[in-house]
mmCIF file of C-alpha atoms in Angstrom:
data_model
loop_
_atom_site.group_PDB
_atom_site.id
_atom_site.type_symbol
_atom_site.label_atom_id
_atom_site.label_comp_id
_atom_site.label_asym_id
_atom_site.label_seq_id
_atom_site.Cartn_x
_atom_site.Cartn_y
_atom_site.Cartn_z
ATOM 1 C CA MET A 1 61.937 -40.472 -187.299
ATOM 2 C CA CYS A 2 60.274 -41.147 -190.644
ATOM 3 C CA PHE A 3 61.857 -43.497 -193.158
ATOM 4 C CA MET A 4 60.740 -45.262 -196.335
ATOM 5 C CA LEU A 5 61.191 -48.984 -196.772
ATOM 6 C CA MET A 6 62.276 -50.466 -200.074
ATOM 7 C CA SER A 7 59.778 -52.365 -202.220
ATOM 8 C CA VAL A 8 59.959 -55.353 -204.543
ATOM 9 C CA ASN A 9 60.000 -52.897 -207.448
ATOM 10 C CA ASP A 10 63.118 -51.270 -205.998
ATOM 11 C CA LEU A 11 64.659 -54.731 -205.864
ATOM 12 C CA MET A 12 63.802 -55.583 -209.444
ATOM 13 C CA ASN A 13 65.126 -52.245 -210.709
ATOM 14 C CA LEU A 14 68.613 -52.776 -209.295
ATOM 15 C CA SER A 15 71.444 -52.663 -211.812
ATOM 16 C CA LYS A 16 72.457 -56.136 -212.945
ATOM 17 C CA ALA A 17 75.926 -57.431 -212.144
ATOM 18 C CA SER A 18 77.419 -59.762 -214.729
ATOM 19 C CA PRO A 19 78.709 -63.089 -213.359
ATOM 20 C CA ASP A 20 82.075 -64.518 -214.287
ATOM 21 C CA GLU A 21 80.484 -67.747 -215.495
ATOM 22 C CA VAL A 22 76.975 -69.014 -216.272
ATOM 23 C CA ILE A 23 76.912 -72.769 -215.666
ATOM 24 C CA SER A 24 74.121 -75.301 -216.121
ATOM 25 C CA TYR A 25 73.525 -78.013 -213.556
ATOM 26 C CA GLY A 26 70.692 -79.722 -215.488
ATOM 27 C CA PRO A 27 68.796 -79.678 -218.803
ATOM 28 C CA HIS A 28 65.865 -77.431 -217.819
ATOM 29 C CA SER A 29 66.122 -73.752 -218.749
ATOM 30 C CA GLN A 30 65.975 -72.786 -215.069
ATOM 31 C CA GLN A 31 68.690 -75.221 -213.970
ATOM 32 C CA PHE A 32 71.699 -72.938 -214.016
ATOM 33 C CA GLY A 33 73.753 -70.768 -211.731
ATOM 34 C CA HIS A 34 75.888 -67.652 -211.827
ATOM 35 C CA LEU A 35 79.424 -68.024 -210.534
ATOM 36 C CA TYR A 36 81.118 -64.905 -209.155
ATOM 37 C CA LEU A 37 84.828 -64.914 -208.350
ATOM 38 C CA PRO A 38 87.037 -62.397 -206.520
ATOM 39 C CA LYS A 39 88.893 -60.046 -208.857
ATOM 40 C CA VAL A 40 92.087 -60.627 -206.912
ATOM 41 C CA GLN A 41 92.852 -64.149 -205.741
ATOM 42 C CA ASN A 42 95.717 -65.589 -203.770
ATOM 43 C CA SER A 43 96.935 -69.154 -204.002
ATOM 44 C CA SER A 44 94.613 -70.455 -201.294
ATOM 45 C CA PRO A 45 91.346 -72.222 -202.229
ATOM 46 C CA LEU A 46 88.291 -69.989 -201.992
ATOM 47 C CA ALA A 47 85.472 -70.199 -199.507
ATOM 48 C CA LEU A 48 82.107 -70.393 -201.272
ATOM 49 C CA VAL A 49 78.628 -69.033 -200.636
ATOM 50 C CA VAL A 50 75.688 -70.845 -202.235
ATOM 51 C CA LEU A 51 73.308 -67.920 -202.746
ATOM 52 C CA ILE A 52 69.564 -68.488 -203.206
ATOM 53 C CA HIS A 53 67.157 -65.756 -204.246
ATOM 54 C CA GLY A 54 63.622 -65.309 -202.982
ATOM 55 C CA GLY A 55 60.323 -64.304 -204.530
ATOM 56 C CA CYS A 56 57.838 -66.593 -202.737
ATOM 57 C CA TRP A 57 59.032 -69.541 -204.862
ATOM 58 C CA ARG A 58 57.429 -67.829 -207.885
ATOM 59 C CA ASN A 59 58.738 -66.648 -211.254
ATOM 60 C CA ARG A 60 58.150 -62.934 -210.815
ATOM 61 C CA VAL A 61 61.580 -62.575 -209.214
ATOM 62 C CA ASN A 62 64.736 -64.299 -210.430
ATOM 63 C CA LEU A 63 68.381 -64.425 -209.400
ATOM 64 C CA ASP A 64 69.288 -61.143 -211.132
ATOM 65 C CA TYR A 65 68.585 -58.965 -208.083
ATOM 66 C CA PHE A 66 71.145 -60.892 -206.051
ATOM 67 C CA GLY A 67 73.935 -60.120 -208.536
ATOM 68 C CA GLN A 68 74.913 -56.852 -206.862
ATOM 69 C CA ALA A 69 75.105 -58.611 -203.501
ATOM 70 C CA ALA A 70 77.083 -61.508 -204.978
ATOM 71 C CA ARG A 71 79.626 -59.118 -206.449
ATOM 72 C CA ALA A 72 79.909 -57.332 -203.099
ATOM 73 C CA LEU A 73 80.665 -60.659 -201.427
ATOM 74 C CA THR A 74 83.528 -61.353 -203.813
ATOM 75 C CA ALA A 75 85.195 -58.211 -202.460
ATOM 76 C CA LEU A 76 85.473 -60.159 -199.186
ATOM 77 C CA GLY A 77 87.545 -62.767 -201.000
ATOM 78 C CA VAL A 78 84.872 -65.459 -201.352
ATOM 79 C CA ALA A 79 83.366 -67.112 -204.412
ATOM 80 C CA VAL A 80 79.587 -67.056 -204.898
ATOM 81 C CA TRP A 81 77.423 -69.664 -206.635
ATOM 82 C CA SER A 82 74.066 -67.913 -207.142
ATOM 83 C CA ILE A 83 71.532 -70.481 -208.265
ATOM 84 C CA GLU A 84 68.340 -70.443 -210.265
ATOM 85 C CA TYR A 85 65.696 -73.134 -209.806
ATOM 86 C CA ARG A 86 62.250 -74.125 -211.020
ATOM 87 C CA ARG A 87 59.515 -72.159 -209.329
ATOM 88 C CA LEU A 88 55.774 -72.589 -209.011
ATOM 89 C CA ASP A 89 54.970 -70.968 -212.356
ATOM 90 C CA ASP A 90 57.457 -73.057 -214.371
ATOM 91 C CA GLY A 91 57.436 -76.677 -213.274
ATOM 92 C CA GLY A 92 58.436 -76.053 -209.666
ATOM 93 C CA GLY A 93 56.748 -77.045 -206.433
ATOM 94 C CA TRP A 94 57.037 -80.459 -204.813
ATOM 95 C CA PRO A 95 59.488 -82.080 -205.408
ATOM 96 C CA ASN A 96 61.134 -80.185 -208.288
ATOM 97 C CA THR A 97 62.032 -76.960 -206.493
ATOM 98 C CA PHE A 98 63.796 -78.948 -203.785
ATOM 99 C CA SER A 99 65.541 -81.334 -206.171
ATOM 100 C CA ASP A 100 66.804 -78.420 -208.275
ATOM 101 C CA VAL A 101 68.315 -76.680 -205.259
ATOM 102 C CA ALA A 102 69.924 -79.959 -204.168
ATOM 103 C CA LEU A 103 71.367 -80.566 -207.648
ATOM 104 C CA ALA A 104 72.691 -77.016 -207.826
ATOM 105 C CA ALA A 105 74.346 -77.302 -204.418
ATOM 106 C CA ASP A 106 75.908 -80.666 -205.189
ATOM 107 C CA LYS A 107 77.292 -79.189 -208.414
ATOM 108 C CA VAL A 108 79.784 -77.426 -206.126
ATOM 109 C CA ASN A 109 81.779 -80.654 -205.839
ATOM 110 C CA GLU A 110 82.370 -80.482 -209.588
ATOM 111 C CA LEU A 111 83.005 -76.729 -209.631
ATOM 112 C CA ALA A 112 85.690 -77.160 -206.990
ATOM 113 C CA GLN A 113 87.803 -79.110 -209.453
ATOM 114 C CA SER A 114 87.923 -76.174 -211.898
ATOM 115 C CA TYR A 115 87.848 -73.127 -209.638
ATOM 116 C CA ALA A 116 89.957 -74.041 -206.580
ATOM 117 C CA LEU A 117 87.125 -73.944 -204.062
ATOM 118 C CA ASP A 118 87.619 -74.951 -200.443
ATOM 119 C CA LEU A 119 84.967 -77.586 -199.760
ATOM 120 C CA THR A 120 85.561 -77.257 -196.012
ATOM 121 C CA ARG A 121 84.366 -73.631 -196.143
ATOM 122 C CA VAL A 122 81.028 -73.696 -197.949
ATOM 123 C CA MET A 123 77.882 -72.082 -196.600
ATOM 124 C CA ALA A 124 74.397 -71.310 -197.881
ATOM 125 C CA MET A 125 72.671 -67.944 -197.752
ATOM 126 C CA GLY A 126 69.183 -67.152 -198.944
ATOM 127 C CA HIS A 127 66.580 -64.416 -198.894
ATOM 128 C CA SER A 128 62.883 -64.923 -198.139
ATOM 129 C CA ALA A 129 61.862 -68.148 -199.942
ATOM 130 C CA GLY A 130 65.575 -68.543 -200.649
ATOM 131 C CA GLY A 131 66.142 -68.381 -196.897
ATOM 132 C CA HIS A 132 63.875 -71.387 -196.541
ATOM 133 C CA LEU A 133 65.850 -73.211 -199.239
ATOM 134 C CA ALA A 134 69.255 -72.314 -197.774
ATOM 135 C CA HIS A 135 68.049 -73.603 -194.389
ATOM 136 C CA TRP A 136 66.709 -76.739 -196.071
ATOM 137 C CA LEU A 137 70.088 -77.383 -197.735
ATOM 138 C CA ALA A 138 71.633 -77.464 -194.271
ATOM 139 C CA ALA A 139 68.902 -79.742 -192.904
ATOM 140 C CA ARG A 140 68.701 -82.230 -195.796
ATOM 141 C CA THR A 141 71.676 -84.175 -194.441
ATOM 142 C CA LYS A 142 69.129 -85.608 -191.983
ATOM 143 C CA LEU A 143 67.084 -87.242 -194.771
ATOM 144 C CA ASN A 144 67.194 -91.012 -195.091
ATOM 145 C CA PRO A 145 67.259 -93.409 -198.058
ATOM 146 C CA GLY A 146 63.701 -94.058 -199.158
ATOM 147 C CA GLN A 147 62.580 -90.487 -198.579
ATOM 148 C CA GLU A 148 61.693 -88.700 -201.793
ATOM 149 C CA LEU A 149 64.117 -85.791 -201.371
ATOM 150 C CA TYR A 150 67.053 -87.923 -200.227
ATOM 151 C CA ARG A 151 70.318 -87.675 -202.171
ATOM 152 C CA ALA A 152 73.423 -89.633 -201.305
ATOM 153 C CA ALA A 153 76.512 -87.662 -200.218
ATOM 154 C CA PRO A 154 74.930 -84.189 -200.080
ATOM 155 C CA LEU A 155 77.181 -81.131 -199.991
ATOM 156 C CA ARG A 156 78.197 -80.419 -196.408
ATOM 157 C CA LEU A 157 77.854 -76.865 -195.157
ATOM 158 C CA LYS A 158 79.577 -74.934 -192.373
ATOM 159 C CA GLY A 159 76.335 -73.108 -191.757
ATOM 160 C CA PHE A 160 73.659 -70.954 -193.296
ATOM 161 C CA ILE A 161 72.260 -67.439 -193.142
ATOM 162 C CA SER A 162 68.527 -66.985 -193.606
ATOM 163 C CA ILE A 163 67.614 -63.391 -194.449
ATOM 164 C CA ALA A 164 63.898 -62.805 -193.871
ATOM 165 C CA GLY A 165 63.559 -66.545 -194.398
ATOM 166 C CA ILE A 166 60.604 -68.901 -193.957
ATOM 167 C CA PRO A 167 61.679 -71.830 -191.738
ATOM 168 C CA ASP A 168 58.271 -73.223 -190.750
ATOM 169 C CA LEU A 169 56.061 -73.842 -193.775
ATOM 170 C CA ALA A 170 53.009 -75.035 -191.849
ATOM 171 C CA GLU A 171 53.065 -71.901 -189.712
ATOM 172 C CA ALA A 172 53.683 -69.767 -192.817
ATOM 173 C CA ILE A 173 50.457 -71.166 -194.306
ATOM 174 C CA LYS A 174 48.553 -70.308 -191.122
ATOM 175 C CA LYS A 175 49.951 -66.773 -191.119
ATOM 176 C CA ASN A 176 49.388 -66.275 -194.870
ATOM 177 C CA ILE A 177 53.085 -65.527 -195.474
ATOM 178 C CA CYS A 178 53.581 -65.292 -199.246
ATOM 179 C CA GLN A 179 49.812 -65.831 -199.480
ATOM 180 C CA GLU A 180 49.067 -69.256 -201.019
ATOM 181 C CA ALA A 181 52.641 -69.972 -202.167
ATOM 182 C CA PRO A 182 53.822 -72.223 -199.276
ATOM 183 C CA LEU A 183 50.775 -74.433 -199.730
ATOM 184 C CA ALA A 184 51.334 -74.552 -203.485
ATOM 185 C CA LEU A 185 54.992 -75.446 -202.891
ATOM 186 C CA MET A 186 54.102 -78.404 -200.665
ATOM 187 C CA GLY A 187 50.992 -79.464 -202.546
ATOM 188 C CA ALA A 188 48.998 -80.152 -199.383
ATOM 189 C CA LEU A 189 48.547 -79.102 -195.779
ATOM 190 C CA LYS A 190 50.742 -80.674 -193.113
ATOM 191 C CA SER A 191 47.726 -82.537 -191.749
ATOM 192 C CA GLU A 192 47.160 -84.081 -195.178
ATOM 193 C CA LEU A 193 50.730 -85.031 -196.152
ATOM 194 C CA PRO A 194 52.878 -84.757 -193.009
ATOM 195 C CA GLU A 195 55.774 -86.697 -194.575
ATOM 196 C CA ARG A 196 56.378 -83.873 -197.040
ATOM 197 C CA TYR A 197 56.864 -81.463 -194.168
ATOM 198 C CA THR A 198 59.326 -83.776 -192.405
ATOM 199 C CA GLN A 199 61.376 -83.633 -195.616
ATOM 200 C CA GLY A 200 60.859 -80.056 -196.796
ATOM 201 C CA SER A 201 60.050 -77.770 -193.861
ATOM 202 C CA PRO A 202 63.140 -77.162 -191.701
ATOM 203 C CA ALA A 203 60.969 -76.685 -188.609
ATOM 204 C CA ASP A 204 59.944 -80.345 -188.943
ATOM 205 C CA MET A 205 63.424 -81.719 -189.684
ATOM 206 C CA GLY A 206 64.961 -81.595 -186.217
ATOM 207 C CA SER A 207 67.984 -79.983 -184.598
ATOM 208 C CA LEU A 208 71.095 -78.891 -186.478
ATOM 209 C CA SER A 209 74.619 -78.695 -185.103
ATOM 210 C CA LEU A 210 76.045 -76.252 -187.664
ATOM 211 C CA LYS A 211 76.080 -72.451 -187.544
ATOM 212 C CA GLN A 212 72.630 -70.911 -187.962
ATOM 213 C CA VAL A 213 71.993 -67.199 -188.431
ATOM 214 C CA PHE A 214 68.663 -65.471 -188.988
ATOM 215 C CA ILE A 215 68.684 -61.825 -190.058
ATOM 216 C CA GLN A 216 65.395 -59.999 -189.792
ATOM 217 C CA GLY A 217 64.186 -56.475 -190.408
ATOM 218 C CA ILE A 218 62.051 -55.340 -187.494
ATOM 219 C CA GLN A 219 59.665 -53.599 -189.905
ATOM 220 C CA ASP A 220 59.382 -56.551 -192.323
ATOM 221 C CA SER A 221 55.706 -56.735 -193.369
ATOM 222 C CA ILE A 222 56.122 -59.875 -195.523
ATOM 223 C CA VAL A 223 57.841 -62.182 -193.023
ATOM 224 C CA PRO A 224 56.918 -60.839 -189.575
ATOM 225 C CA LEU A 225 59.567 -60.634 -186.891
ATOM 226 C CA THR A 226 57.247 -62.391 -184.417
ATOM 227 C CA TYR A 227 57.098 -65.443 -186.724
ATOM 228 C CA ILE A 228 60.909 -65.697 -186.799
ATOM 229 C CA GLU A 229 61.217 -65.091 -183.059
ATOM 230 C CA ALA A 230 58.749 -67.883 -182.319
ATOM 231 C CA TYR A 231 60.709 -70.315 -184.490
ATOM 232 C CA VAL A 232 64.081 -69.342 -183.012
ATOM 233 C CA ASP A 233 62.756 -69.561 -179.442
ATOM 234 C CA ALA A 234 61.366 -73.050 -180.098
ATOM 235 C CA ARG A 235 64.611 -74.308 -181.621
ATOM 236 C CA ARG A 236 66.692 -72.840 -178.806
ATOM 237 C CA LEU A 237 64.526 -74.702 -176.309
ATOM 238 C CA ALA A 238 65.283 -77.852 -178.308
ATOM 239 C CA GLY A 239 69.003 -77.179 -177.928
ATOM 240 C CA ASP A 240 69.943 -75.485 -181.189
ATOM 241 C CA ILE A 241 72.424 -72.610 -181.058
ATOM 242 C CA ILE A 242 71.037 -69.858 -183.285
ATOM 243 C CA ASP A 243 71.979 -66.227 -183.822
ATOM 244 C CA LEU A 244 69.060 -63.871 -184.483
ATOM 245 C CA ILE A 245 70.103 -60.457 -185.738
ATOM 246 C CA LYS A 246 67.273 -57.904 -185.654
ATOM 247 C CA ILE A 247 67.727 -54.673 -187.616
ATOM 248 C CA ASP A 248 65.646 -51.587 -186.908
ATOM 249 C CA GLN A 249 64.348 -49.319 -189.664
ATOM 250 C CA CYS A 250 64.630 -52.293 -191.961
ATOM 251 C CA GLY A 251 62.017 -54.184 -193.953
ATOM 252 C CA HIS A 252 62.062 -57.216 -196.207
ATOM 253 C CA PHE A 253 64.432 -55.989 -198.909
ATOM 254 C CA GLU A 254 67.065 -53.727 -197.351
ATOM 255 C CA PRO A 255 69.266 -56.591 -196.070
ATOM 256 C CA VAL A 256 69.976 -57.891 -199.593
ATOM 257 C CA ILE A 257 70.905 -54.561 -201.154
ATOM 258 C CA ALA A 258 74.647 -54.072 -200.862
ATOM 259 C CA THR A 259 74.506 -50.292 -200.436
ATOM 260 C CA THR A 260 72.414 -50.408 -197.257
ATOM 261 C CA ARG A 261 73.379 -50.348 -193.599
ATOM 262 C CA ALA A 262 71.549 -53.655 -193.164
ATOM 263 C CA TRP A 263 73.800 -55.348 -195.715
ATOM 264 C CA GLN A 264 76.800 -54.559 -193.522
ATOM 265 C CA GLU A 265 75.238 -56.797 -190.873
ATOM 266 C CA VAL A 266 74.904 -59.577 -193.441
ATOM 267 C CA GLU A 267 78.595 -59.337 -194.331
ATOM 268 C CA LYS A 268 79.615 -59.469 -190.673
ATOM 269 C CA ALA A 269 77.493 -62.558 -190.124
ATOM 270 C CA LEU A 270 78.888 -64.252 -193.209
ATOM 271 C CA ILE A 271 82.480 -63.708 -192.096
ATOM 272 C CA ALA A 272 81.597 -65.186 -188.700
ATOM 273 C CA VAL A 273 80.031 -68.297 -190.245
ATOM 274 C CA LEU A 274 83.028 -68.937 -192.490
ATOM 275 C CA SER A 275 85.639 -68.240 -189.817
#
């Protein structure tokens, strides 16, 4: 059977979905997020998804493409906080990209006071480079005072979903995933500055006890399935419980487009994490 995979241009040409609120979490022009709320709400506090877009940590792609997915998630009765952050072409890289994502996530504690969010049902979900950052948000609770990326009282998550994510930055550099971007993000190789990797690359941050889901297109040519399988196998041997959902006839972009069959798998996984 012949089929055509979606491209980054298809992603960038998606119709934009307007958020309910645009909220800053810092003074920089890229330190803001889009808040999406269900059209119909009951009296119970809302579960929340911290949504993080991809684009190889670069400026070519922004959070707009994730709007259609965020709006689809609100139909499930959850709120979505889709965040922007500084990327490599606009003041990002080490440590600013990480600190922005941390600030944006911790903003949820403040948002909960105005929008009736349930802080016991918060998860992160990211795509590609955003998958790395969603995974990192879950792992940063392991950081200690004195480490550069440490923040006191970080937002606690029920789990995360990494869609075509990049969990092992050192291995991503070896495999030329996103070309030179992982190296530019970290500012050095692991052999040169290993401490950065113990703070910023989830593969070097140890085991996690929360819910972990990786969703991967079998035909993904940007983040190869074999790279994700190797990471998941290694973490399972270390004792982590991880779900790996592999989708056939699916590349790098189909799982984040709400009209695709692959997106249905994302929604099922999200409901399971929040349950």
